[in-house]
Short mmCIF file of C-alpha atoms in Angstrom, two decimals:
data_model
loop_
_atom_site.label_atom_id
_atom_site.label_comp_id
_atom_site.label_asym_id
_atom_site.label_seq_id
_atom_site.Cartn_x
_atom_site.Cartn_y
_atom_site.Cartn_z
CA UNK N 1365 72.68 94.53 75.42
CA UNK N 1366 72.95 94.73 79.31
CA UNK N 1367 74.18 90.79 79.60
CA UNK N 1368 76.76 91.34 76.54
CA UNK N 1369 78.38 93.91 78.87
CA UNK N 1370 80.35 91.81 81.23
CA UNK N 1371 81.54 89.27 78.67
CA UNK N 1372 83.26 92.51 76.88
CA UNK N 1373 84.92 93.54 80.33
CA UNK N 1374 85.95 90.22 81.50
CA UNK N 1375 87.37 89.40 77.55
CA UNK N 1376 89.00 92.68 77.67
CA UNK N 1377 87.11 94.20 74.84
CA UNK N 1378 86.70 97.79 76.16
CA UNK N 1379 85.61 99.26 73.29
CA UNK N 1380 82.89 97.07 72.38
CA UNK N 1381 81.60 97.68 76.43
CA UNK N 1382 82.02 101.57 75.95
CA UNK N 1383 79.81 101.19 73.08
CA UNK N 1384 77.15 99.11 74.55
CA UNK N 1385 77.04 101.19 77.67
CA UNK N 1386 76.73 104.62 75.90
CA UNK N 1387 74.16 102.71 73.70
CA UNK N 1388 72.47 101.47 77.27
CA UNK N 1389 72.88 105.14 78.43
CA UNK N 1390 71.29 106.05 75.69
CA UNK N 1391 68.27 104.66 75.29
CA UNK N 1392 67.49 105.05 79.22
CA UNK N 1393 69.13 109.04 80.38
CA UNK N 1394 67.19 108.58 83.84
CA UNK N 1395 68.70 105.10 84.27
CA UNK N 1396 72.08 105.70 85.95
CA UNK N 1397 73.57 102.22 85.78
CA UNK N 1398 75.18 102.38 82.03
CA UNK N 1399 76.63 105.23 83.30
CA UNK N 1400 78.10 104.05 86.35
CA UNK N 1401 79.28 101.43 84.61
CA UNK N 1402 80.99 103.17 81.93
CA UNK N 1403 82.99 105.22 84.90
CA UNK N 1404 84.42 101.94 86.36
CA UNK N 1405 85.56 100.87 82.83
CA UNK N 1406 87.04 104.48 82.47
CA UNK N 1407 88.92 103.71 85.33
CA UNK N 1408 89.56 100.31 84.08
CA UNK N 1409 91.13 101.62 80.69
CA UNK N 1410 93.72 103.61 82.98
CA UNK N 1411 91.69 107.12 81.99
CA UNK N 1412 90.88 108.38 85.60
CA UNK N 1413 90.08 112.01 83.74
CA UNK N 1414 87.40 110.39 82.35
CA UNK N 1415 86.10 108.22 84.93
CA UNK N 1416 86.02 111.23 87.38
CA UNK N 1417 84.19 113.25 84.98
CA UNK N 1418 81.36 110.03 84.60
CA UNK N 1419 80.91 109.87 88.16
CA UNK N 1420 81.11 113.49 89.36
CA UNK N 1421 78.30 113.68 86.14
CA UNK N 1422 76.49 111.18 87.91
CA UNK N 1423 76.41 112.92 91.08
CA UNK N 1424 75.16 116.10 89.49
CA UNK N 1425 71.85 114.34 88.43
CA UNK N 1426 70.92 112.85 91.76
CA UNK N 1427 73.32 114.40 94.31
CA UNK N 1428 71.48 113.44 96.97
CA UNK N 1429 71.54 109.35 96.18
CA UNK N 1430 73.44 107.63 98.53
CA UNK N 1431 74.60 104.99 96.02
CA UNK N 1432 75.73 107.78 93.43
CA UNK N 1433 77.73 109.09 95.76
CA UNK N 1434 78.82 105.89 97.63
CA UNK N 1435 80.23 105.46 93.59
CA UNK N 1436 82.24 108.36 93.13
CA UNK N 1437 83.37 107.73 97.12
CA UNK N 1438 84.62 103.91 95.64
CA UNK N 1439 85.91 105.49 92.31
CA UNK N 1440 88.26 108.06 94.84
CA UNK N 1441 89.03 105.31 97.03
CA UNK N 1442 90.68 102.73 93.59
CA UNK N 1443 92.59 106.07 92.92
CA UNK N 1444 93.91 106.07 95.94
CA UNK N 1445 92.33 109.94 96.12
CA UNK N 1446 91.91 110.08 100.15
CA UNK N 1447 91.19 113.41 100.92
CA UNK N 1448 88.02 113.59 98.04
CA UNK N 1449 87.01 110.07 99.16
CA UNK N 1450 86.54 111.22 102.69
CA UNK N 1451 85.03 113.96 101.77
CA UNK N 1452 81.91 111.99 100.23
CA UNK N 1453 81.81 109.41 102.81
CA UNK N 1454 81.73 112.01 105.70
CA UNK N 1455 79.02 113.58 103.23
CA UNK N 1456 76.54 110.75 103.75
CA UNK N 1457 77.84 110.15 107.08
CA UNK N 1458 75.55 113.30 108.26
CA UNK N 1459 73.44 112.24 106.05
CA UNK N 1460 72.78 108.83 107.34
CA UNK N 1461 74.74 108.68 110.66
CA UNK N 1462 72.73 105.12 111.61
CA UNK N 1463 74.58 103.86 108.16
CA UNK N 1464 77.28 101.43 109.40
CA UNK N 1465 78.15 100.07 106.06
CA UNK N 1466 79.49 103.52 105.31
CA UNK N 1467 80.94 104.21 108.91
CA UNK N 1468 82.79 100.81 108.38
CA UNK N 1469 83.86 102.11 104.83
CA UNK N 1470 85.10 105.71 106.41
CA UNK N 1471 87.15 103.70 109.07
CA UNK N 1472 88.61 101.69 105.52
CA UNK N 1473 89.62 105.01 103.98
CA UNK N 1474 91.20 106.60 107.18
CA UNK N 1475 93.37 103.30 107.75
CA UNK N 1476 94.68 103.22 103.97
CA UNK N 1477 95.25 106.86 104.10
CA UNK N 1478 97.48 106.30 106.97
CA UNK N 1479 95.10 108.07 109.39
CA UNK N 1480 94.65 105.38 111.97
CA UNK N 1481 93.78 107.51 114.78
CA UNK N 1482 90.38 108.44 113.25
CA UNK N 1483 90.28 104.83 112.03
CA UNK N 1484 90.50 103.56 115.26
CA UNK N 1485 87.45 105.25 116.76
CA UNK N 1486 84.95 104.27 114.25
CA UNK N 1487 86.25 100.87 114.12
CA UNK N 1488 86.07 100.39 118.06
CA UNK N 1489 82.17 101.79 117.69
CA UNK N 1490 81.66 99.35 115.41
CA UNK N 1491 83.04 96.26 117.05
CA UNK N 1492 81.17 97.19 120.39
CA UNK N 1493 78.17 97.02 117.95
CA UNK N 1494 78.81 93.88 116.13
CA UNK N 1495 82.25 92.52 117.06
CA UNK N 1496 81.18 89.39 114.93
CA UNK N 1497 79.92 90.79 111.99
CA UNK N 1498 83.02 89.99 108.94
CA UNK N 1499 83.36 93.30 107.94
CA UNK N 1500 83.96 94.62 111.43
CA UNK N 1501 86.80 91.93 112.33
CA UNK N 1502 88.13 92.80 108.82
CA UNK N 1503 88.73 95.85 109.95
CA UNK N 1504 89.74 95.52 113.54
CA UNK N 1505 92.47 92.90 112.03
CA UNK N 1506 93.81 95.40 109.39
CA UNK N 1507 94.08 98.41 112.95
CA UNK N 1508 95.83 95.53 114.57
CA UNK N 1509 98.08 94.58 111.90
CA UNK N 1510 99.07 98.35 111.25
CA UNK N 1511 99.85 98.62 115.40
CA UNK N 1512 102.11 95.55 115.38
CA UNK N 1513 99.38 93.43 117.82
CA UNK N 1514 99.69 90.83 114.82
CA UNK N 1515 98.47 87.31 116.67
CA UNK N 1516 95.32 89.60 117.37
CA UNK N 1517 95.70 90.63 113.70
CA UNK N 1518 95.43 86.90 112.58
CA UNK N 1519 92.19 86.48 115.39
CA UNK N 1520 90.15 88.70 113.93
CA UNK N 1521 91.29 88.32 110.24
CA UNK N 1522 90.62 84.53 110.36
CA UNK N 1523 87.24 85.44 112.27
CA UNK N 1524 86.48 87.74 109.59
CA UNK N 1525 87.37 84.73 106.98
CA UNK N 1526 84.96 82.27 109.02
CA UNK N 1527 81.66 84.45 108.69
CA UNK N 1528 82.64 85.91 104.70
CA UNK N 1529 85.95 84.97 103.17
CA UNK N 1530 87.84 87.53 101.13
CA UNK N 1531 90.83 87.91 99.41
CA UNK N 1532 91.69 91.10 101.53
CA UNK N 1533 91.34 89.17 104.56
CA UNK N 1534 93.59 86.62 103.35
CA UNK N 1535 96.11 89.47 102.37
CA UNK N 1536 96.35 91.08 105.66
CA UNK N 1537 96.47 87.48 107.01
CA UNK N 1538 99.39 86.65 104.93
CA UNK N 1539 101.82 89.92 105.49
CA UNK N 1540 101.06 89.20 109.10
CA UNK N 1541 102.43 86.20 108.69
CA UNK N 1542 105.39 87.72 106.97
CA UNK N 1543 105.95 90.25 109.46
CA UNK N 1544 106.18 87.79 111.96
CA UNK N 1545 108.81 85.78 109.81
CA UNK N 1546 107.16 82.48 108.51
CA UNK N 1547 107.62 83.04 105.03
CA UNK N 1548 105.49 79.57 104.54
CA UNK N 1549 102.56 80.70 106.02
CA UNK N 1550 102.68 84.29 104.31
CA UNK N 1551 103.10 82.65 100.81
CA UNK N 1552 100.55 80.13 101.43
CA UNK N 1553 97.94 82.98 102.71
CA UNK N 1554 98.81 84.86 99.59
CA UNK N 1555 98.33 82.46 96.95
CA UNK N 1556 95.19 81.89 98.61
CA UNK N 1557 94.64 85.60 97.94
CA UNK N 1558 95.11 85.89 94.64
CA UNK N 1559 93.31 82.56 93.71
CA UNK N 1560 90.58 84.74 95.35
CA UNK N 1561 91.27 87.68 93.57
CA UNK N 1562 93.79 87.36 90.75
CA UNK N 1563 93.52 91.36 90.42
CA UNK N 1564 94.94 92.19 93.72
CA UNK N 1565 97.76 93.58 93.26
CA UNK N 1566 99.52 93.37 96.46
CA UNK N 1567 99.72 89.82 96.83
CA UNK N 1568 100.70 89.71 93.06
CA UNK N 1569 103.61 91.61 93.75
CA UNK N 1570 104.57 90.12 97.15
CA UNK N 1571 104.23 86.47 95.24
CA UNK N 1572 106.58 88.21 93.03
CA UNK N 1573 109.20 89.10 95.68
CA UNK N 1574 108.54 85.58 97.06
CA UNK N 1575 109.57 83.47 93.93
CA UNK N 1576 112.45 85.89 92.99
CA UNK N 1577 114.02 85.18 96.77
CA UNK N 1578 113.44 81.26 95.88
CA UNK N 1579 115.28 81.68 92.86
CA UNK N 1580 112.54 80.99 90.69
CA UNK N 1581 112.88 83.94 88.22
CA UNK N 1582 110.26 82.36 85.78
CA UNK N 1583 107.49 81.92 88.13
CA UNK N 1584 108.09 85.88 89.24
CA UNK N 1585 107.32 87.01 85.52
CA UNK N 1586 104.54 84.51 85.25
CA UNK N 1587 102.72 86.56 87.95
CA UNK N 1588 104.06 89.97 86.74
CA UNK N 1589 102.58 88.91 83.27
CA UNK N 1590 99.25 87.95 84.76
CA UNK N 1591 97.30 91.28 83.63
CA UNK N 1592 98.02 92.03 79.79
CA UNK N 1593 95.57 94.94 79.91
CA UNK N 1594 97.54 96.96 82.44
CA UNK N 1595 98.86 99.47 80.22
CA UNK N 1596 100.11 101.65 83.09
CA UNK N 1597 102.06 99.20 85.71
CA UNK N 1598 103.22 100.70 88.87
CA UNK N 1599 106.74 101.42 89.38
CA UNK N 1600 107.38 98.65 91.72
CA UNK N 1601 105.84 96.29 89.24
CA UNK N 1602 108.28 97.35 86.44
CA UNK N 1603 111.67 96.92 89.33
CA UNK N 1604 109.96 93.77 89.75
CA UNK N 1605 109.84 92.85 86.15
CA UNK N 1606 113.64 93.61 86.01
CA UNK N 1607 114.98 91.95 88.69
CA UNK N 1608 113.27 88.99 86.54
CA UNK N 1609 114.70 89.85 83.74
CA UNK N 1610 118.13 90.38 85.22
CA UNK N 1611 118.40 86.98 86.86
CA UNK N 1612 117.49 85.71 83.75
CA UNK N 1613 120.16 87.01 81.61
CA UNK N 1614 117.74 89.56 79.90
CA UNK N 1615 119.43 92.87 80.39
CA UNK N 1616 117.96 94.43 77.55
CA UNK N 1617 114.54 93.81 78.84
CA UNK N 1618 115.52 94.23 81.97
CA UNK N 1619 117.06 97.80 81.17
CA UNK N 1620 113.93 98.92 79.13
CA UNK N 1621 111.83 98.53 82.25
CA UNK N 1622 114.38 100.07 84.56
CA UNK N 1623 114.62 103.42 82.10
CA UNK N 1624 110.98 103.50 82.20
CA UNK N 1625 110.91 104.38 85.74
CA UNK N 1626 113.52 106.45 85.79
CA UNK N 1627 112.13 108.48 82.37
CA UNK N 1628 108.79 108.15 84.45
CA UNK N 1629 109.14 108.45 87.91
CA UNK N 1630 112.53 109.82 88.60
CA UNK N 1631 112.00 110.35 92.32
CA UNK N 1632 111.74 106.16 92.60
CA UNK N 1633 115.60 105.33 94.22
CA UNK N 1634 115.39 101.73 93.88
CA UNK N 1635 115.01 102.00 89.97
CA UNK N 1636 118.64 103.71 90.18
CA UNK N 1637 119.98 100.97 92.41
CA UNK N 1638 119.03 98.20 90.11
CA UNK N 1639 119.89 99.75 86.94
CA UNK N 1640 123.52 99.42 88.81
CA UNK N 1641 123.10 96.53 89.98
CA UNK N 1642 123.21 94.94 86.06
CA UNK N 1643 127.05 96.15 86.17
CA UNK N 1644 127.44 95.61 89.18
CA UNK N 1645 127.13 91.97 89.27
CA UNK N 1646 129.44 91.27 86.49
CA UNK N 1647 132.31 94.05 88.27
CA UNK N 1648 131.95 96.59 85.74
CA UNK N 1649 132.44 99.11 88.71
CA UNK N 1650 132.62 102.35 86.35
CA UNK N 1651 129.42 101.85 84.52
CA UNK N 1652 127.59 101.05 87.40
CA UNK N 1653 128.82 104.66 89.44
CA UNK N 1654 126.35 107.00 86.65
CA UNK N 1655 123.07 105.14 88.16
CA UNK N 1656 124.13 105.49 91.60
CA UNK N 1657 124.96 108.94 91.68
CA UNK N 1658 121.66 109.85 89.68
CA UNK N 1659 119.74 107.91 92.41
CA UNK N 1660 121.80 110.22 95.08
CA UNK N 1661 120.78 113.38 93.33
CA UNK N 1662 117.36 112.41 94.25
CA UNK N 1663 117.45 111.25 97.57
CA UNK N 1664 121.22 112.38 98.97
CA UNK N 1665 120.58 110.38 102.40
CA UNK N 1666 120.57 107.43 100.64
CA UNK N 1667 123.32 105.16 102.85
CA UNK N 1668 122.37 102.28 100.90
CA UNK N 1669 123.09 103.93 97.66
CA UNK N 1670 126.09 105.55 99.35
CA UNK N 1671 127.54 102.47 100.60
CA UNK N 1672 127.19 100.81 96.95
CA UNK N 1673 129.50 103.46 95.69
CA UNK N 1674 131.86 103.49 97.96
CA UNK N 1675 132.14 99.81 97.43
CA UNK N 1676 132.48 100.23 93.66
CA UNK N 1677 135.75 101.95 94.67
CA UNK N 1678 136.97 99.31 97.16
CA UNK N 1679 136.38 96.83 94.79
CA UNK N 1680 138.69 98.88 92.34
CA UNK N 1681 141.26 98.97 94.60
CA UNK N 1682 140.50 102.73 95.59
CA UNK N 1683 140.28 103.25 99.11
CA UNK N 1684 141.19 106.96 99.25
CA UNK N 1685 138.49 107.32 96.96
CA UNK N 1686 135.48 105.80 98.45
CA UNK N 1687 136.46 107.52 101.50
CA UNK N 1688 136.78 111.27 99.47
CA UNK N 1689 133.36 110.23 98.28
CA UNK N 1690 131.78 109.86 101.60
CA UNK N 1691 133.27 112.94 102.70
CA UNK N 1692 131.91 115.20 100.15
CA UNK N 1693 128.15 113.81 100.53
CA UNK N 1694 128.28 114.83 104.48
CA UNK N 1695 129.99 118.06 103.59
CA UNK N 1696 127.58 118.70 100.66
CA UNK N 1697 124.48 117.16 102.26
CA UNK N 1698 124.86 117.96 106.42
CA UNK N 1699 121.20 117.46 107.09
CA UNK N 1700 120.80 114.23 105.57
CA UNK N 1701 120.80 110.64 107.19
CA UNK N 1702 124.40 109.91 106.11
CA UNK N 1703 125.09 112.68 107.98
CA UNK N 1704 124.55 110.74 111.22
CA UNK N 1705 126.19 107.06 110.62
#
């Protein structure tokens, strides 16, 4: 039962692993790994109610086991749930304050919560430590990268490579690369990424970006398409799938996607923008003007969405009115960033 497990994950048949795990869970109540288990396929299935209930279960019947609660730290963590993920870490942190594996883990969570200050201490401790250990220069590259030192970035990244390669290591290597303008190198790095990792999503979606700048529409999707159990894609995903579409002459499917984020996530501008952009491109200036306007309801400092308008009007042959229409934004919104150009 416990080796037919990951053949049901990896071939996508969740409900045959539910079963066998509950079954596993079953027959063993004091052994927690069906259980821990079945929370990561929760999560996996795109039911985080669930999978939080599993793990916060889990830590009920042996709150005081570090790997239980390193668990429903990691489960916090893939939710992107900073403030409860800390919380656990700096749990066991007093518990075990010799533990570096979860210092270097705490210093993770702070950087992708965007608290790099308290990243940066713990990750300085642990480099004076052991500044060659892979997991250490991970981390130092990832503090660099964030601070703009990005040749240092690359250093430690590739150091960090050299003792245990990883496809976040690769990541970080390649958007340094692309912040420092060699598209080459960055899509290079991140192919080598995802070949190490086909479910990380970042490079996925900057591979995306990539191949859609190269005019390669088809090899955009390919990647887009790469994960047919994702039932719930991210927003950016689904702009991504219909800028695809779009250059491919699919504005139907192209549309579907973009009314899906808008129906779904209203407060994402860029869905509004390329919804336009469908008219846009073949000069049908008046059906593009509902999107834009929408997309200024939500974020009024828009100038990008702004300028678009006014442009629609231009094109038209109507000045006066892309000029009246700038007007009554600053007059209506004083405080915002159009405000100030």
């Amino acid at each position: 039962l416990h080796d037919a497990l990951p053949i049901y994950q990896l071939s996508g048949e969740y409900p045959k692993a539910q079963q066998s795990y509950e079954q596993a869970a079953a027959m063993d109540p004091s052994n927690v790994e069906p259980r821990k288990g079945l929370g990561w396929l929760y999560a996996r299935m795109g039911k985080p109610d669930k999978a939080e209930e599993t793990f916060r279960a889990l830590a009920q019947m042996k709150p005081d086991d570090p790997m239980i609660r390193g668990s429903l730290a990691s489960y916090y963590m893939g939710q992107h749930l900073w403030p409860q993920g800390i919380a656990e870490l700096e749990r066991l942190r007093k518990q075990y304050p010799k533990d570096t594996y979860n210092e270097a883990r705490l210093a993770a969570t702070y950087l992708l919560s965007g608290q790099r200050a308290k990243a940066k201490d713990l990750v300085q401790a642990l480099m004076d430590a052991d500044a060659t250990d892979p997991q250490n220069c991970l981390l130092a590259g990832i503090l660099e990268f964030q601070g703009g030192q990005l040749d240092q970035s690359i250093v430690h990244l590739n150091n960090s490579m050299e003792y245990k390669p990883s496809a976040t290591a690769q990541f970080f290597i390649g958007a340094a690369q692309d912040r420092k303008g060699d598209q080459q190198q960055a899509q290079v790095a991140m192919t080598r990424a995802l070949r190490m990792d086909p479910n990380l999503l970042g490079a996925r979606l900057w591979l995306a970006e990539y191949w859609l700048r190269q005019s390669s529409p088809m090899t955009a999707l390919g990647l887009l398409q790469k994960d047919p159990q994702n039932k719930n894609p991210a927003p950016v995903e689904q702009l991504l799938l219909a800028r695809c579409y779009s250059a491919m002459g699919n504005y139907d499917l192209a549309n579907k996607e973009l009314s899906q984020v808008r129906a779904q996530h209203p407060e994402v501008v860029p869905a509004y923008y390329e919804t336009a952009l469908k008219f846009l491109i073949k000069g049908q200036w008046s059906q593009a003007r509902p999107s834009l306007e929408e997309g200024l309801l939500h974020e009024p400092g828009s100038i990008n969405l702004l300028a678009v308008l006014a442009q629609s009007y231009i094109a038209e042959g109507k000045p006066e009115k892309a000029v009246e229409r700038v007007r009554q934004q600053v007059e209506r919104f004083p405080k915002s960033a159009v405000h100030f150009q």
